[in-house]
Coordinates of C-alpha atoms in Angstrom, one line a residue:
X1032 CA -19.0 -0.7 -39.2
X1033 CA -19.6 3.1 -38.8
X1034 CA -19.4 4.9 -35.4
X1035 CA -20.2 8.3 -34.1
X1036 CA -17.1 10.1 -33.2
X1037 CA -16.0 13.1 -31.2
X1038 CA -12.9 15.2 -31.9
X1039 CA -11.3 17.3 -29.2
X1040 CA -8.5 19.6 -30.3
X1041 CA -6.7 22.7 -28.9
X1042 CA -6.6 25.4 -31.5
X1043 CA -4.2 24.7 -34.5
X1044 CA -1.3 26.8 -33.6
X1045 CA 0.8 26.1 -36.7
X1046 CA -1.7 25.0 -39.4
X1047 CA -4.8 27.0 -38.8
X1048 CA -8.4 26.1 -38.5
X1049 CA -8.8 25.5 -42.1
X1050 CA -7.6 22.0 -41.6
X1051 CA -10.2 21.1 -39.1
X1052 CA -12.8 20.3 -41.8
X1053 CA -10.3 18.1 -43.7
X1054 CA -9.5 16.1 -40.6
X1055 CA -13.3 15.8 -39.8
X1056 CA -14.0 14.7 -43.4
X1057 CA -11.2 12.1 -43.4
X1058 CA -12.2 10.5 -40.2
X1059 CA -15.9 10.5 -41.2
X1060 CA -15.2 8.8 -44.5
X1061 CA -13.2 6.1 -42.7
X1062 CA -16.4 5.1 -40.9
X1063 CA -16.0 7.4 -38.0
X1064 CA -12.9 5.6 -36.4
X1065 CA -9.1 5.6 -36.6
X1066 CA -7.5 2.2 -36.4
X1067 CA -4.0 1.4 -35.4
X1068 CA -3.1 1.8 -39.1
X1069 CA -3.3 5.2 -40.5
X1070 CA -6.0 6.6 -42.6
X1071 CA -5.0 8.8 -45.4
X1072 CA -6.7 11.2 -47.8
X1073 CA -5.5 13.8 -50.3
X1074 CA -6.4 17.0 -48.5
X1075 CA -7.4 18.8 -51.7
X1076 CA -9.7 16.1 -52.7
X1077 CA -11.2 16.1 -49.2
X1078 CA -11.7 19.8 -49.2
X1079 CA -13.5 19.6 -52.6
X1080 CA -15.8 17.0 -51.2
X1081 CA -16.5 19.3 -48.2
X1082 CA -17.4 22.1 -50.5
X1083 CA -19.7 19.9 -52.6
X1084 CA -21.4 18.4 -49.4
X1085 CA -20.7 19.3 -45.8
X1086 CA -22.7 16.5 -44.3
X1087 CA -20.8 14.2 -41.9
X1088 CA -23.1 11.4 -40.9
X1089 CA -20.6 9.9 -38.3
X1090 CA -19.8 13.1 -36.5
X1091 CA -21.0 13.5 -32.9
X1092 CA -19.3 16.5 -31.7
X1093 CA -16.3 18.8 -32.3
X1094 CA -14.6 20.6 -29.4
X1095 CA -12.2 23.4 -30.3
X1096 CA -10.3 24.6 -27.4
X1097 CA -9.1 28.3 -27.1
X1098 CA -7.4 30.5 -24.5
X1099 CA -10.0 32.8 -22.9
X1100 CA -8.3 35.9 -24.3
X1101 CA -8.1 34.6 -27.8
X1102 CA -9.9 37.6 -29.3
X1103 CA -7.2 40.0 -28.1
X1104 CA -4.3 37.9 -29.5
X1105 CA -2.6 39.4 -32.4
X1106 CA -1.5 37.3 -35.5
X1107 CA 2.1 36.3 -35.3
X1108 CA 4.1 38.5 -37.6
X1109 CA 5.5 36.3 -40.4
X1110 CA 4.9 38.5 -43.3
X1111 CA 8.4 38.5 -44.6
X1112 CA 8.3 34.6 -44.9
X1113 CA 4.8 34.8 -46.4
X1114 CA 5.6 37.1 -49.1
X1115 CA 8.7 35.2 -50.3
X1116 CA 8.4 33.8 -53.8
X1117 CA 8.7 30.2 -52.5
X1118 CA 5.9 30.6 -50.1
X1119 CA 3.6 32.5 -52.6
X1120 CA 4.1 29.7 -55.1
X1121 CA 2.8 27.2 -52.8
X1122 CA -0.1 29.3 -51.8
X1123 CA -1.2 30.0 -55.4
X1124 CA -0.8 26.2 -56.1
X1125 CA -3.1 25.5 -53.1
X1126 CA -5.7 28.0 -54.2
X1127 CA -5.6 26.7 -57.8
X1128 CA -6.2 23.1 -56.7
X1129 CA -9.5 23.8 -54.8
X1130 CA -10.8 27.1 -56.2
X1131 CA -13.0 27.7 -59.2
X1132 CA -12.1 31.4 -59.0
X1133 CA -8.3 31.2 -59.2
X1134 CA -7.7 34.5 -61.1
X1135 CA -9.8 36.4 -58.6
X1136 CA -8.2 35.0 -55.6
X1137 CA -4.8 35.4 -57.0
X1138 CA -5.5 39.2 -57.5
X1139 CA -6.8 39.2 -53.8
X1140 CA -3.5 37.7 -52.8
X1141 CA -1.7 40.5 -54.5
X1142 CA -3.8 43.0 -52.5
X1143 CA -2.8 41.2 -49.3
X1144 CA 0.9 41.5 -50.1
X1145 CA 0.5 45.1 -50.9
X1146 CA -1.2 45.8 -47.6
X1147 CA 1.5 43.9 -45.7
X1148 CA 4.1 46.1 -47.6
X1149 CA 2.3 49.3 -46.6
X1150 CA 1.3 48.2 -43.1
X1151 CA 3.6 49.9 -40.4
X1152 CA 3.0 47.1 -37.9
X1153 CA 3.7 44.4 -40.5
X1154 CA 0.9 42.2 -39.2
X1155 CA -1.8 40.3 -41.1
X1156 CA -5.1 42.2 -41.2
X1157 CA -8.1 41.2 -39.3
X1158 CA -11.4 39.6 -40.6
X1159 CA -13.0 42.9 -41.4
X1160 CA -10.2 43.6 -43.9
X1161 CA -10.8 40.1 -45.5
X1162 CA -14.5 40.9 -45.7
X1163 CA -13.8 44.0 -47.6
X1164 CA -10.9 43.0 -49.8
X1165 CA -11.1 39.3 -50.4
X1166 CA -13.8 38.0 -52.7
X1167 CA -14.0 34.3 -52.3
X1168 CA -13.3 33.5 -48.6
X1169 CA -13.4 29.7 -48.9
X1170 CA -10.2 30.0 -50.9
X1171 CA -8.3 31.1 -47.7
X1172 CA -8.6 27.7 -46.0
X1173 CA -5.0 26.8 -46.6
X1174 CA -3.5 30.1 -45.4
X1175 CA -6.0 31.2 -42.6
X1176 CA -3.3 30.1 -40.1
X1177 CA -1.4 33.4 -41.0
X1178 CA -4.3 35.4 -39.3
X1179 CA -5.1 35.9 -35.7
X1180 CA -7.2 33.4 -33.7
X1181 CA -10.1 35.7 -33.5
X1182 CA -10.1 36.0 -37.4
X1183 CA -9.6 32.3 -37.8
X1184 CA -12.7 31.5 -35.7
X1185 CA -14.8 34.3 -37.3
X1186 CA -13.7 33.0 -40.8
X1187 CA -14.7 29.4 -39.9
X1188 CA -18.2 30.3 -38.6
X1189 CA -18.8 32.2 -41.8
X1190 CA -17.2 30.1 -44.4
X1191 CA -17.0 26.4 -43.2
X1192 CA -19.5 24.2 -45.2
X1193 CA -19.6 21.9 -42.1
X1194 CA -20.2 24.7 -39.6
X1195 CA -22.9 26.0 -42.1
X1196 CA -24.7 22.7 -41.8
X1197 CA -24.3 21.9 -38.1
X1198 CA -23.4 25.1 -36.4
X1199 CA -22.8 25.3 -32.6
X1200 CA -25.1 22.2 -32.1
X1201 CA -22.1 20.0 -33.0
X1202 CA -19.1 22.3 -33.2
X1203 CA -18.3 23.9 -29.9
X1204 CA -15.7 26.6 -29.3
X1205 CA -14.6 26.3 -25.7
X1206 CA -12.6 29.1 -23.9
X1207 CA -10.3 27.4 -21.2
X1208 CA -9.5 29.2 -18.0
X1209 CA -6.1 30.0 -19.5
X1210 CA -4.6 33.1 -21.2
X1211 CA -2.5 32.9 -24.3
X1212 CA 0.6 33.9 -22.5
X1213 CA 0.1 31.1 -19.9
X1214 CA 0.6 28.6 -22.9
X1215 CA 4.2 28.7 -22.1
X1216 CA 3.4 27.2 -18.7
X1217 CA 2.8 23.5 -18.9
X1218 CA 1.5 23.3 -15.3
X1219 CA -1.1 26.1 -15.9
X1220 CA -2.1 24.4 -19.2
X1221 CA -2.5 21.0 -17.4
X1222 CA -4.7 22.6 -14.6
X1223 CA -6.9 24.4 -17.1
X1224 CA -7.5 21.1 -19.1
X1225 CA -7.9 19.1 -16.0
X1226 CA -10.6 21.5 -14.8
X1227 CA -12.4 21.4 -18.2
X1228 CA -12.3 17.6 -18.4
X1229 CA -13.7 17.2 -14.9
X1230 CA -16.8 19.0 -16.1
X1231 CA -17.3 17.4 -19.5
X1232 CA -18.0 13.9 -20.9
X1233 CA -15.5 12.0 -22.8
X1234 CA -17.1 9.2 -24.8
X1235 CA -15.4 5.9 -25.9
X1236 CA -15.1 7.1 -29.6
X1237 CA -13.4 10.4 -28.7
X1238 CA -10.3 11.5 -30.4
X1239 CA -7.8 13.9 -28.8
X1240 CA -5.8 15.8 -31.6
X1241 CA -2.1 16.3 -30.8
X1242 CA -1.2 17.6 -34.3
X1243 CA -0.4 21.2 -35.0
X1244 CA -1.0 22.3 -31.4
X1245 CA 1.5 23.9 -28.9
X1246 CA 3.9 21.6 -27.1
X1247 CA 2.4 22.6 -23.7
X1248 CA -1.0 21.0 -24.7
X1249 CA 0.7 17.9 -25.9
X1250 CA 2.5 17.5 -22.6
X1251 CA -0.5 18.2 -20.6
X1252 CA -2.7 15.6 -22.5
X1253 CA -0.1 13.0 -22.0
X1254 CA 0.0 13.7 -18.3
X1255 CA -3.7 13.7 -18.0
X1256 CA -3.9 10.4 -19.9
X1257 CA -1.9 8.9 -17.1
X1258 CA -3.7 10.6 -14.2
X1259 CA -7.2 10.9 -15.4
X1260 CA -9.6 8.1 -16.0
X1261 CA -11.9 10.3 -18.0
X1262 CA -9.3 10.0 -20.9
X1263 CA -8.8 6.4 -20.6
X1264 CA -11.4 5.5 -23.3
X1265 CA -10.2 8.2 -25.6
X1266 CA -7.6 7.9 -28.4
X1267 CA -4.8 10.2 -29.2
X1268 CA -4.3 11.1 -32.8
X1269 CA -1.7 12.8 -34.9
X1270 CA -1.7 13.9 -38.5
X1271 CA 1.1 13.7 -41.0
X1272 CA 1.7 15.7 -44.1
X1273 CA 4.6 13.8 -45.7
X1274 CA 6.9 15.9 -47.8
X1275 CA 7.1 14.9 -51.4
X1276 CA 9.8 15.4 -54.1
X1277 CA 8.1 18.4 -55.6
X1278 CA 7.2 21.4 -53.4
X1279 CA 3.7 21.7 -54.8
X1280 CA 3.0 18.2 -53.6
X1281 CA 4.4 18.4 -50.2
X1282 CA 1.2 19.0 -48.4
X1283 CA -0.6 16.0 -49.7
X1284 CA -1.9 13.5 -48.6
X1285 CA -2.9 13.9 -45.1
X1286 CA -2.4 10.9 -42.9
X1287 CA -4.0 10.4 -39.4
X1288 CA -2.5 7.9 -37.1
X1289 CA -3.1 6.9 -33.5
X1290 CA -0.6 8.0 -30.9
X1291 CA 0.6 6.2 -27.8
X1292 CA -1.3 7.5 -24.7
X1293 CA 0.8 5.9 -22.3
X1294 CA 4.1 7.7 -23.3
X1295 CA 5.0 8.9 -19.9
X1296 CA 4.8 5.5 -18.2
X1297 CA 6.0 3.3 -21.1
X1298 CA 8.2 5.5 -23.2
X1299 CA 7.4 4.5 -26.9
X1300 CA 5.9 1.1 -26.1
X1301 CA 5.7 -1.7 -23.5
X1302 CA 9.2 -3.1 -23.3
X1303 CA 9.6 -3.9 -19.8
X1304 CA 12.0 -6.7 -20.3
X1305 CA 14.4 -4.1 -21.9
X1306 CA 14.6 -2.4 -18.5
X1307 CA 17.1 -5.0 -17.4
X1308 CA 15.2 -5.4 -14.1
X1309 CA 17.1 -6.7 -11.1
X1310 CA 16.9 -10.4 -10.3
X1311 CA 14.2 -9.7 -7.6
X1312 CA 12.1 -7.5 -10.2
X1313 CA 12.5 -10.3 -12.8
X1314 CA 11.0 -12.7 -10.1
X1315 CA 8.1 -10.3 -9.6
X1316 CA 7.4 -10.2 -13.4
X1317 CA 7.6 -14.0 -13.4
X1318 CA 5.1 -14.3 -10.4
X1319 CA 2.7 -12.0 -12.1
X1320 CA 2.7 -14.1 -15.2
X1321 CA 2.1 -17.1 -13.1
X1322 CA -0.9 -15.5 -11.4
X1323 CA -2.3 -14.7 -14.9
X1324 CA -2.2 -18.4 -15.7
X1325 CA -3.9 -19.4 -12.4
X1326 CA -6.9 -17.1 -13.4
X1327 CA -8.3 -17.5 -9.9
X1328 CA -9.3 -13.8 -9.3
X1329 CA -7.5 -13.2 -6.0
X1330 CA -6.4 -9.5 -5.8
X1331 CA -2.8 -8.6 -6.4
X1332 CA -1.0 -5.7 -4.6
X1333 CA 2.2 -4.2 -6.2
X1334 CA 4.3 -2.2 -4.0
X1335 CA 7.3 -0.1 -4.9
X1336 CA 8.5 3.5 -5.4
X1337 CA 7.1 5.6 -8.3
X1338 CA 8.8 5.1 -11.6
X1339 CA 9.8 1.4 -11.0
X1340 CA 7.6 0.1 -13.7
X1341 CA 4.5 -1.1 -11.9
X1342 CA 2.2 0.2 -14.6
X1343 CA 4.5 -1.0 -17.3
X1344 CA 4.7 -4.6 -15.9
X1345 CA 0.9 -4.9 -15.7
X1346 CA 0.6 -3.8 -19.3
X1347 CA 3.4 -6.2 -20.4
X1348 CA 1.8 -9.2 -18.7
X1349 CA -1.9 -8.7 -19.4
X1350 CA -1.9 -6.7 -22.7
X1351 CA 1.4 -8.1 -24.4
X1352 CA 0.1 -7.1 -27.8
X1353 CA -0.3 -3.4 -26.6
X1354 CA -4.0 -3.2 -27.8
X1355 CA -4.7 -0.9 -24.9
X1356 CA -8.1 -2.4 -24.3
X1357 CA -7.4 -5.1 -21.9
X1358 CA -6.3 -3.2 -18.8
X1359 CA -8.5 -0.4 -17.4
X1360 CA -6.2 1.9 -15.5
X1361 CA -7.2 4.4 -12.8
X1362 CA -4.9 6.6 -11.0
X1363 CA -6.4 7.2 -7.6
X1364 CA -4.1 10.3 -7.0
X1365 CA -6.4 12.5 -9.0
X1366 CA -9.2 12.0 -6.4
X1367 CA -7.3 13.9 -3.6
X1368 CA -8.8 17.2 -4.6
X1369 CA -12.2 15.8 -5.6
X1370 CA -13.2 12.6 -3.5
X1371 CA -16.8 12.7 -4.8
X1372 CA -15.4 12.0 -8.4
X1373 CA -14.0 8.6 -7.2
X1374 CA -17.3 7.0 -6.7
X1375 CA -18.6 8.0 -10.2
X1376 CA -15.4 7.1 -11.8
X1377 CA -15.2 3.6 -10.3
X1378 CA -18.8 2.6 -10.1
X1379 CA -20.5 4.8 -12.7
X1380 CA -23.7 6.9 -12.5
X1381 CA -27.2 7.2 -14.0
X1382 CA -28.2 10.2 -15.8
X1383 CA -29.6 12.7 -13.5
X1384 CA -27.9 11.0 -10.4
X1385 CA -26.4 14.5 -9.5
X1386 CA -25.9 17.9 -10.8
X1387 CA -23.9 17.7 -14.1
X1388 CA -24.7 14.0 -14.7
X1389 CA -26.2 14.6 -18.2
X1390 CA -25.9 11.1 -19.4
X1391 CA -25.3 7.5 -18.1
X1392 CA -21.7 6.7 -17.5
X1393 CA -20.1 3.3 -17.3
X1394 CA -17.6 3.4 -14.4
X1395 CA -14.2 1.4 -14.3
X1396 CA -15.9 -1.6 -12.6
X1397 CA -18.2 -2.2 -15.7
X1398 CA -15.6 -1.2 -18.2
X1399 CA -13.3 -3.8 -16.7
X1400 CA -15.6 -6.7 -17.3
X1401 CA -13.6 -9.8 -18.3
X1402 CA -10.5 -7.7 -18.2
X1403 CA -8.1 -6.2 -15.6
X1404 CA -8.8 -3.3 -13.4
X1405 CA -5.7 -1.5 -12.2
X1406 CA -5.9 0.9 -9.4
X1407 CA -2.7 2.8 -9.0
X1408 CA -1.8 4.8 -5.9
X1409 CA -4.8 3.1 -4.2
X1410 CA -3.9 4.7 -0.8
X1411 CA -5.3 8.0 -2.1
X1412 CA -8.9 6.8 -2.2
X1413 CA -11.0 8.5 0.5
X1414 CA -12.7 6.4 3.2
X1415 CA -16.2 6.5 1.8
X1416 CA -14.9 5.3 -1.6
X1417 CA -12.9 2.6 0.2
X1418 CA -16.0 1.5 2.1
X1419 CA -17.9 1.0 -1.2
X1420 CA -15.0 -0.7 -2.8
X1421 CA -14.8 -3.2 0.2
X1422 CA -18.5 -3.9 -0.2
X1423 CA -18.1 -4.7 -3.8
X1424 CA -15.2 -7.0 -3.2
X1425 CA -17.0 -8.8 -0.3
X1426 CA -19.9 -9.7 -2.5
X1427 CA -17.7 -11.7 -4.9
X1428 CA -19.6 -14.7 -6.2
X1429 CA -17.9 -17.0 -8.8
X1430 CA -15.4 -14.2 -9.5
X1431 CA -18.2 -11.6 -10.0
X1432 CA -18.0 -8.4 -8.0
X1433 CA -21.4 -6.7 -7.1
X1434 CA -21.7 -2.9 -7.1
X1435 CA -24.4 -0.3 -7.5
X1436 CA -23.9 2.8 -9.9
X1437 CA -24.9 6.2 -8.4
X1438 CA -28.6 6.7 -9.1
X1439 CA -29.5 3.2 -9.7
X1440 CA -31.4 0.8 -7.4
X1441 CA -30.5 -2.5 -9.2
X1442 CA -27.0 -3.9 -8.5
X1443 CA -24.7 -4.7 -11.4
X1444 CA -22.0 -7.3 -11.5
X1445 CA -18.6 -7.5 -13.3
X1446 CA -15.8 -10.2 -13.3
X1447 CA -12.3 -8.9 -13.6
X1448 CA -8.9 -9.3 -12.2
X1449 CA -8.3 -6.5 -9.7
X1450 CA -4.7 -5.2 -9.3
X1451 CA -3.7 -2.4 -7.0
X1452 CA -0.5 -0.6 -6.5
X1453 CA 1.0 1.9 -4.0
X1454 CA 4.3 3.5 -3.4
X1455 CA 4.1 3.1 0.3
X1456 CA 5.6 0.5 2.3
X1457 CA 3.3 -2.4 3.3
X1458 CA 3.4 -1.5 7.0
X1459 CA 2.4 2.1 6.1
X1460 CA -0.7 1.2 4.3
X1461 CA -2.6 0.7 7.5
X1462 CA -2.5 4.6 8.1
X1463 CA -4.4 5.2 4.9
X1464 CA -6.5 2.2 4.1
X1465 CA -9.4 0.7 6.1
X1466 CA -8.2 -2.5 7.8
X1467 CA -10.7 -4.9 6.2
X1468 CA -10.1 -3.4 2.8
X1469 CA -6.4 -3.7 3.3
X1470 CA -6.8 -7.4 4.1
X1471 CA -8.9 -8.0 1.0
X1472 CA -6.4 -6.2 -1.5
X1473 CA -3.2 -7.7 -0.1
X1474 CA -4.1 -11.4 -0.8
X1475 CA -1.1 -11.5 -3.0
X1476 CA 1.8 -8.9 -2.6
X1477 CA 4.6 -8.2 -5.1
X1478 CA 7.4 -5.8 -4.6
X1479 CA 9.5 -3.6 -6.8
X1480 CA 12.8 -2.2 -5.6
X1481 CA 14.0 1.3 -6.4
X1482 CA 16.9 1.5 -8.8
X1483 CA 20.3 1.7 -7.1
X1484 CA 22.9 4.3 -7.6
X1485 CA 26.4 3.4 -8.7
X1486 CA 27.9 1.7 -11.8
X1487 CA 24.9 -0.5 -12.5
X1488 CA 22.9 2.6 -13.4
X1489 CA 24.8 2.7 -16.7
X1490 CA 23.0 -0.3 -18.2
X1491 CA 19.6 1.0 -17.2
X1492 CA 20.3 4.4 -18.7
X1493 CA 21.4 2.8 -21.9
X1494 CA 18.2 0.8 -22.1
X1495 CA 16.2 4.0 -21.5
X1496 CA 18.1 5.8 -24.3
X1497 CA 17.6 3.0 -26.8
X1498 CA 13.8 3.2 -26.1
X1499 CA 13.6 7.0 -26.8
X1500 CA 12.7 7.9 -30.3
X1501 CA 14.5 11.2 -30.8
X1502 CA 13.4 13.0 -34.1
X1503 CA 14.8 15.9 -36.0
X1504 CA 17.6 16.7 -38.4
X1505 CA 20.3 16.2 -35.7
X1506 CA 20.3 12.7 -34.3
X1507 CA 21.6 12.8 -30.8
X1508 CA 24.1 10.0 -29.5
X1509 CA 24.1 8.4 -26.2
X1510 CA 26.8 10.1 -24.0
X1511 CA 27.5 6.7 -22.3
X1512 CA 28.7 5.0 -25.3
X1513 CA 32.0 3.1 -25.1
X1514 CA 34.9 5.1 -23.9
X1515 CA 36.7 5.1 -27.3
X1516 CA 33.7 6.7 -28.9
X1517 CA 33.7 10.4 -29.8
X1518 CA 30.4 10.9 -28.1
X1519 CA 31.5 9.4 -24.8
X1520 CA 31.3 12.1 -22.0
X1521 CA 33.4 11.0 -18.9
X1522 CA 32.1 13.8 -16.8
X1523 CA 28.6 12.7 -17.4
X1524 CA 29.5 9.1 -16.8
X1525 CA 31.0 10.0 -13.5
X1526 CA 28.2 12.1 -12.5
X1527 CA 25.4 9.7 -13.3
X1528 CA 27.2 6.7 -11.8
X1529 CA 28.3 8.4 -8.6
X1530 CA 27.1 6.4 -5.5
X1531 CA 25.6 9.4 -4.0
X1532 CA 23.3 10.1 -6.9
X1533 CA 19.6 9.7 -6.0
X1534 CA 16.9 8.8 -8.5
X1535 CA 13.6 9.3 -6.5
X1536 CA 11.7 9.1 -9.8
X1537 CA 13.6 5.9 -10.8
X1538 CA 13.2 5.2 -14.6
X1539 CA 11.2 8.4 -15.1
X1540 CA 14.3 10.4 -13.8
X1541 CA 16.5 8.5 -16.4
X1542 CA 14.0 9.4 -19.0
X1543 CA 14.2 13.1 -18.1
X1544 CA 18.0 13.0 -18.1
X1545 CA 18.1 11.2 -21.5
X1546 CA 15.8 13.9 -22.9
X1547 CA 18.0 16.7 -21.5
X1548 CA 21.1 15.0 -22.9
X1549 CA 19.6 14.9 -26.3
X1550 CA 18.4 18.5 -26.0
X1551 CA 22.0 19.6 -25.1
X1552 CA 23.6 17.9 -28.0
X1553 CA 21.0 19.4 -30.5
X1554 CA 21.1 22.9 -29.1
X1555 CA 24.6 23.5 -27.8
X1556 CA 25.8 25.1 -31.1
X1557 CA 23.3 28.0 -30.5
X1558 CA 24.8 30.4 -27.9
X1559 CA 21.2 32.0 -27.4
X1560 CA 20.0 28.7 -26.0
X1561 CA 23.1 27.2 -24.3
X1562 CA 26.2 29.1 -23.4
X1563 CA 29.4 27.7 -24.8
X1564 CA 30.9 27.4 -21.2
X1565 CA 28.0 25.2 -20.2
X1566 CA 28.8 21.4 -20.0
X1567 CA 26.4 18.6 -20.2
X1568 CA 26.4 18.0 -16.5
X1569 CA 25.9 21.7 -15.9
X1570 CA 22.9 21.8 -18.2
X1571 CA 21.3 18.7 -16.6
X1572 CA 21.8 20.1 -13.1
X1573 CA 20.2 23.3 -14.0
X1574 CA 17.0 21.6 -15.5
X1575 CA 16.7 18.3 -13.4
X1576 CA 16.0 18.8 -9.8
X1577 CA 15.9 15.5 -7.7
X1578 CA 13.7 15.9 -4.7
X1579 CA 15.2 17.2 -1.6
X1580 CA 15.4 15.0 1.4
X1581 CA 12.7 15.5 3.9
X1582 CA 13.7 17.3 7.2
X1583 CA 14.4 14.8 10.0
X1584 CA 12.8 15.7 13.3
X1585 CA 15.6 16.1 16.0
X1586 CA 15.8 17.5 19.5
X1587 CA 17.0 20.7 18.0
X1588 CA 13.7 21.4 16.3
X1589 CA 12.1 21.7 19.7
X1590 CA 14.8 23.9 21.5
X1591 CA 13.7 27.5 22.3
X1592 CA 16.0 30.5 22.3
X1593 CA 17.3 29.5 25.9
X1594 CA 18.2 26.1 24.7
X1595 CA 15.2 24.5 26.5
X1596 CA 12.7 22.1 24.9
X1597 CA 9.6 24.0 23.6
X1598 CA 6.5 22.1 24.7
X1599 CA 4.5 24.6 22.5
X1600 CA 6.4 23.5 19.4
X1601 CA 5.8 19.8 20.2
X1602 CA 2.1 20.4 20.9
X1603 CA 1.7 22.4 17.6
X1604 CA 3.3 19.5 15.6
X1605 CA 1.1 16.9 17.2
X1606 CA -2.1 19.0 16.6
X1607 CA -0.9 19.4 12.9
X1608 CA -0.6 15.7 12.6
X1609 CA -4.1 15.0 14.1
X1610 CA -5.6 17.7 11.7
X1611 CA -4.0 16.2 8.7
X1612 CA -5.2 12.7 9.5
X1613 CA -8.7 13.9 10.2
X1614 CA -8.6 15.7 6.8
X1615 CA -7.5 12.6 5.0
X1616 CA -10.1 10.5 6.8
X1617 CA -13.0 12.8 6.1
X1618 CA -11.8 13.8 2.5
X1619 CA -12.0 17.6 2.9
X1620 CA -11.2 20.4 5.4
X1621 CA -14.8 21.3 6.3
X1622 CA -15.7 17.7 7.3
X1623 CA -12.5 17.4 9.1
X1624 CA -13.1 20.5 11.1
X1625 CA -16.6 19.2 12.1
X1626 CA -15.1 16.0 13.2
X1627 CA -12.6 17.8 15.5
X1628 CA -15.1 20.3 16.7
X1629 CA -13.3 23.3 15.4
X1630 CA -13.9 25.8 12.5
X1631 CA -12.3 25.3 9.1
X1632 CA -10.3 28.6 9.7
X1633 CA -8.8 27.1 12.9
X1634 CA -8.1 23.9 11.1
X1635 CA -6.0 25.8 8.5
X1636 CA -4.2 27.7 11.1
X1637 CA -3.2 24.6 13.0
X1638 CA -1.8 23.1 9.9
X1639 CA 0.3 26.3 9.4
X1640 CA 2.1 25.7 12.7
X1641 CA 3.6 22.4 11.6
X1642 CA 7.4 22.6 11.8

């Protein structure tokens, strides 16, 4: 069955925009969808098909993401590598496979090499040069990655058979609020992507490409897949170009495979049982499985510090086959900065319900029908959304919850298992959640403990290490292998298992430490990356920063210069707490200030006085 698909991809940093049409053609010809099994196509045959007919019946839209200053970014200077005989042999072979004008393009290639030799800056020329000196521009598709981003985009708009047919109606070039130099900052990349995602629509049959893009984009998408419900229905894909025995065959075929979106929470797959949970945590897992058997629709609350596997256990119990379609997950922490988004994401909206609502949207309630709705960090929901959630839960009839999407008059119903989670203690939740709602979502409560420091951490680290799929020519070894092993690192063992070691991120901390250990092994031979004097423990401590303890309030905090208690300091702290509580209750600073009868400026000033 064919489906209309949307492809979202940051610019191809390594392979160039010439591969975009090949990917589109391959997905289109597979019926517009990528299954759990890979789809494969000889890229040269695909490109010949594109040249013959650029029609893609299953294409809905393409979104090609670029830094906002891409037009000013020069091409990376790789001319020495490009003009090597080995590289030129591959380039000529590529042109020969898809071009009817091989001799002409081969001569134009010689012109390009001569220009590079005579170019003082040793940089690839711009599109104007290509326009004047290269006869058949379509023959550049396989080497267009050598040129600047601006040249690639200009080339695509002038020479893509697909763009020629559909133009900007279906192929959009989006400039993110991000500069090219900021691509090295994963946090800035994530913020720019999040800002863009909040103002766009991600349909169910949307594919997010992770192939050929910068590492920062990949990290940002993995993070956002965990924190943003807008990406929940999308599918991550990667492309592979398996190397063949012969060099001239090494770029064919191209294979497109689905990628695991829940990488941060579940490593490579849902293997909770491998985490060697404590006896209490194993009991928690057993209870959750038993509740599933009961199928009585009572709400379940999971409590425990972040990183203890709450999300993973839910997936393990309710989606054991890892099909990723049985649990609708929403991380409520994302709504802190945009409370209005929560209502739309949970209950959906009708086209025209508010500015920017350009189409109907199914919310999490409707998407979770006959499935599981998992609300993580539920204490971050604002009070208005909590009230709507309570109303929906109170209207339960035969397991059906009743809710009304924004802009609609007729209520909708949906039956699902509701599971909520929080990293707060149960007695703390009353500070954040409406009393009636708290009663409704704590019908059943299961707890997860934080991992404990000491010698028992070794087994947990070994489990995490075994689940990591490290790739590359150098295969790292677990530094906690048996003591008679050459790879055993006693200093690391003593550091990791020390009873004072704190793992506030729990298993996520162990994942980070495992990655740093592998990086150290694979890079320590390069003095430019890691100094010879640096031990594994030194390297980890430089790059892994556990959270510092919160400052405890003591009498010394309130003493003035004369050693007397400062009433002003106490008052300032009390005011700041009231302000923060009002801000949380109201959802934003303006509403909080109105509630307290002060100006937003005064509210901000009071917050600054907190000790």
